[in-house]
One Martini backbone bead per residue (centre of mass of N, CA, C, O) as a GRO file, in nm:
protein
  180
    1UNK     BB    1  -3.565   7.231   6.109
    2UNK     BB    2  -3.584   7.100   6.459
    3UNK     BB    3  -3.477   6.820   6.507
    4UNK     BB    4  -3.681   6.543   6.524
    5UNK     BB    5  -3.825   6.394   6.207
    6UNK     BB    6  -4.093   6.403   5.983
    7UNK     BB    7  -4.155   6.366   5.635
    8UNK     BB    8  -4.439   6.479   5.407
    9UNK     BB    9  -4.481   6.509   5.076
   10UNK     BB   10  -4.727   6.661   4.911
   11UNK     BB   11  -5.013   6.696   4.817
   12UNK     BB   12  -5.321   6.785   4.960
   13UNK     BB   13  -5.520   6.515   4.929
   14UNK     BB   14  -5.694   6.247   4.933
   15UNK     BB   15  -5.477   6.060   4.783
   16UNK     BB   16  -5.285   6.099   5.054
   17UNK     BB   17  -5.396   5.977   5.312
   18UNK     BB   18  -5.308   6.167   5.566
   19UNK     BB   19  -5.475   6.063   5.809
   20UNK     BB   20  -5.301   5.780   5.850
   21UNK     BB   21  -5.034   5.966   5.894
   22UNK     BB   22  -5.177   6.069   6.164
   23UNK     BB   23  -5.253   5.842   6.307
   24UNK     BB   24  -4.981   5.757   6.340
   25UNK     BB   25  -4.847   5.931   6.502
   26UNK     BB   26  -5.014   5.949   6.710
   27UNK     BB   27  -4.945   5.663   6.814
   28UNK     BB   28  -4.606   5.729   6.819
   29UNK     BB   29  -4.662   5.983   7.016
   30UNK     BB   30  -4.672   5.834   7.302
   31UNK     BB   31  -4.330   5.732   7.298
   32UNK     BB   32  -4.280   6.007   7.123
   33UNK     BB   33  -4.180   6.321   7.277
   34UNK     BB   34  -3.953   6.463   7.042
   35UNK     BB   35  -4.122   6.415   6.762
   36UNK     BB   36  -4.198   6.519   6.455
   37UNK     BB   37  -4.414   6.662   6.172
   38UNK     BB   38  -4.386   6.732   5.828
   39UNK     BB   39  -4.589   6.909   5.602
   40UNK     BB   40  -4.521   6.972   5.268
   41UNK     BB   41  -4.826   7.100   5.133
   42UNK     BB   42  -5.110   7.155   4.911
   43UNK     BB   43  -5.456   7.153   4.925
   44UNK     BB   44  -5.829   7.124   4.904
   45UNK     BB   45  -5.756   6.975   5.207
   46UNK     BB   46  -5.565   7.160   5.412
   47UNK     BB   47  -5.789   7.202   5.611
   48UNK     BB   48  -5.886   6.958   5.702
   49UNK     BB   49  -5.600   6.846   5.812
   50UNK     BB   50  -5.577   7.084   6.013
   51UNK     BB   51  -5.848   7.003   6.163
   52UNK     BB   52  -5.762   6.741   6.251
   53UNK     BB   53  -5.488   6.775   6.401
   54UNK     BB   54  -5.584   6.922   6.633
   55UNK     BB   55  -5.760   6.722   6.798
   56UNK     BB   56  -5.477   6.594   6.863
   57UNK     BB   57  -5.230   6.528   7.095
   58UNK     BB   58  -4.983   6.599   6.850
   59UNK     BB   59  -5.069   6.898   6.766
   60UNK     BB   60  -4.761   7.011   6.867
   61UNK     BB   61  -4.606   6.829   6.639
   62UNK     BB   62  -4.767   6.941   6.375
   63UNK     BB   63  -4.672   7.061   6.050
   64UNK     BB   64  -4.728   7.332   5.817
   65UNK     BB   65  -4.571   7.443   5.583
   66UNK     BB   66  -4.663   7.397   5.287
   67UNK     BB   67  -4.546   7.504   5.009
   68UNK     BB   68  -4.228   7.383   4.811
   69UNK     BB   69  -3.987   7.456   4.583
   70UNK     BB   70  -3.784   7.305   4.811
   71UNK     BB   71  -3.781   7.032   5.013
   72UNK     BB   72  -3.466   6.908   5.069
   73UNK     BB   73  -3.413   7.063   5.333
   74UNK     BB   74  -3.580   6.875   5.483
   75UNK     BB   75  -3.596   6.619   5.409
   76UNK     BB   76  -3.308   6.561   5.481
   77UNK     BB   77  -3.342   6.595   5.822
   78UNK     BB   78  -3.477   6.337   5.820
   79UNK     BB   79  -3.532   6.024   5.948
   80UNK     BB   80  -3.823   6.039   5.721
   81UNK     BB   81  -3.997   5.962   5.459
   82UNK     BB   82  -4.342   5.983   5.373
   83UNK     BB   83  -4.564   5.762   5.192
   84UNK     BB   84  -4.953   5.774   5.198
   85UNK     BB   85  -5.095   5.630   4.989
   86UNK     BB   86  -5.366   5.490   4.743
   87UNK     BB   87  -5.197   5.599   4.511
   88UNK     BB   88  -5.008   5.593   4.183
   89UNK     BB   89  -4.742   5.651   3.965
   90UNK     BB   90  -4.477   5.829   4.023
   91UNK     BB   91  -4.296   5.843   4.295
   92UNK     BB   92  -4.062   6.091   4.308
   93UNK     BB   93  -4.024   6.100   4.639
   94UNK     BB   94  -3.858   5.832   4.660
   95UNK     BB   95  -3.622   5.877   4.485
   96UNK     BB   96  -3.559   6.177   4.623
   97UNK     BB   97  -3.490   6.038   4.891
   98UNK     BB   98  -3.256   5.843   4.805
   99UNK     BB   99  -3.068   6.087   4.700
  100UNK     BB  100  -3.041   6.204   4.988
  101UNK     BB  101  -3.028   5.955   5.203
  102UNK     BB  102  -3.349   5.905   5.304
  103UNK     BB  103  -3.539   5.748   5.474
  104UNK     BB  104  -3.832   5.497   5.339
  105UNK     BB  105  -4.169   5.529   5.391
  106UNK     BB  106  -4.422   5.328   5.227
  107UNK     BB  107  -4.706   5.243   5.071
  108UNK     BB  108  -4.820   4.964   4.923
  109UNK     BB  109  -4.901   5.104   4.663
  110UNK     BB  110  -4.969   5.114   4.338
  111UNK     BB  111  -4.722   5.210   4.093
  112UNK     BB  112  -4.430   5.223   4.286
  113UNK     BB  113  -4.293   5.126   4.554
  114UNK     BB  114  -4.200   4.830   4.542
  115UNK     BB  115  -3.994   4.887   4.292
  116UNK     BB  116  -3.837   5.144   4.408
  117UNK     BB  117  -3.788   4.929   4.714
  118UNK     BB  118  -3.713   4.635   4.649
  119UNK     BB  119  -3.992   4.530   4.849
  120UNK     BB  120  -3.791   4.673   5.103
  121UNK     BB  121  -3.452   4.712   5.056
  122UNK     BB  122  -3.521   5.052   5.044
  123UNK     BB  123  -3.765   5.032   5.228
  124UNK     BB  124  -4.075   5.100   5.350
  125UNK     BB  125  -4.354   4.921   5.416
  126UNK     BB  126  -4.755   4.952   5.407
  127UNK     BB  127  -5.056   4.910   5.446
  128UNK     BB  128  -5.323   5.069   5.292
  129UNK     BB  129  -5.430   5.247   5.599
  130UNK     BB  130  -5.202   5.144   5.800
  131UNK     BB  131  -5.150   5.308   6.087
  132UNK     BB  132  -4.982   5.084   6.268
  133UNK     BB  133  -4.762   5.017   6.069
  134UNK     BB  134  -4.698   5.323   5.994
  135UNK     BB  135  -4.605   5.336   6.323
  136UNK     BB  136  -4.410   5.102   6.332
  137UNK     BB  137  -4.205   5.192   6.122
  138UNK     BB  138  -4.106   5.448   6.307
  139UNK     BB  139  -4.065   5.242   6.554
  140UNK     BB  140  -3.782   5.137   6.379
  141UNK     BB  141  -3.633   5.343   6.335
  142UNK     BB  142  -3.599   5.480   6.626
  143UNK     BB  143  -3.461   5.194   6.724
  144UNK     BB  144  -3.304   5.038   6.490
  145UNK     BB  145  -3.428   4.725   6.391
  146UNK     BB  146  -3.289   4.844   6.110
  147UNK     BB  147  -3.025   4.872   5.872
  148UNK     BB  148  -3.044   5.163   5.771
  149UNK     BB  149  -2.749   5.136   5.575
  150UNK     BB  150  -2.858   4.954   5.424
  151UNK     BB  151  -3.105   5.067   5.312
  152UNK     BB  152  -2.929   5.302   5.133
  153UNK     BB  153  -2.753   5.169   5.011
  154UNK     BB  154  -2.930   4.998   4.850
  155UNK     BB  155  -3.103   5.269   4.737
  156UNK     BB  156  -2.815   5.378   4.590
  157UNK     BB  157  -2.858   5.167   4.384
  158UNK     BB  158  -3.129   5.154   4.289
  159UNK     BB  159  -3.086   5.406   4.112
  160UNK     BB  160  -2.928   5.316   3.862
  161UNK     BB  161  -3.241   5.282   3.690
  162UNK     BB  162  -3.217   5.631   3.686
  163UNK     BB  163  -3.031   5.622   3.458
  164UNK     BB  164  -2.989   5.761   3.195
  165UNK     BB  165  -2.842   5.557   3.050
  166UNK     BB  166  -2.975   5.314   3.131
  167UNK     BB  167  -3.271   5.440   2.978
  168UNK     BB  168  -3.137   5.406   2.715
  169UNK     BB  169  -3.047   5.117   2.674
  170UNK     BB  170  -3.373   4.997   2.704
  171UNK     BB  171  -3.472   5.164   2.471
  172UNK     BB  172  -3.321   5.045   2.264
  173UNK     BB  173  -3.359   4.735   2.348
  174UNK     BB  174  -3.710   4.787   2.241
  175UNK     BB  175  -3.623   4.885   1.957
  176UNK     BB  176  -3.493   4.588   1.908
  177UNK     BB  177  -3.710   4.389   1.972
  178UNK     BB  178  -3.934   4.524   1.760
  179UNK     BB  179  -3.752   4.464   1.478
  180UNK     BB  180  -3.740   4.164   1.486
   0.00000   0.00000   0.00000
């Protein structure tokens, strides 16, 4: 991709809130009319979902990659990525935006986002299925309103908590708790 843009990864289905993604960029392209939003994933809703962003006025900035081997360098050139869920088990799309360095946007909804982004200290959070919030979050990052750098940076030490090493000292502590 070329230019300023917004990336969200996953499974094109019901539970990835697609639709809220698209809601809020259409709210944010209206005072932003240089950024595209770049989706790149497949699956059993992606025609409905391509056939709803047709229908918006942003509908010629909204890219459906498909499914990619290799989300990364797309990813990487992102200005963020975005997860739009209703729920998750381990959002690893969040881990790996944090490892490329580049800010994260993504629902609070339950089992990991909140946990995985520090409360909010290393990335964006928004109420599931509220585009205006993630919206608002767009136009925070672009106008910098917050501090991006700060934000990677936490996001690169909390990353230490998924180092192998680090992994294994809790699982064997956990193991030592359970003998006694």
């Amino acid at each position: 991709p070329k230019g300023k843009y917004f990336c969200h990864v996953s499974r094109l289905v019901a539970g990835k809130d697609i639709k809220t993604l698209l809601d809020a960029f259409e709210m944010f392209a209206k005072t932003n009319d240089e950024v595209k939003l770049y989706i790149v994933g497949d699956g059993d809703m992606a025609t409905s979902f391509k056939d709803y962003a047709k229908t918006l006025s942003s509908c010629n900035r909204i890219v459906f990659t498909g499914a990619s081997q290799n989300p990364y360098p797309i990813m990487r050139g992102a200005i963020a990525n975005i997860l739009s869920s209703e729920f998750e088990g381990l959002p690893t799309v969040l881990i790996e935006s944090q490892a490329l360095g580049v800010p994260m946007i993504s629902s609070d909804c339950k089992n990991g986002p909140r946990e995985i982004l520090c409360d909010g200290k290393c990335g964006f959070l928004f109420d599931v299925g509220n585009a205006k919030q993630l919206s608002q979050c767009m136009h925070d990052i672009i106008n910098k309103k917050s501090s991006l750098t700060s934000i990677i940076k936490n996001a690169k030490i909390g990353l230490e908590r998924f180092n192998a090493t680090n992994i294994c000292k809790d699982i064997v502590s956990i193991f030592k708790d359970l003998k006694q």
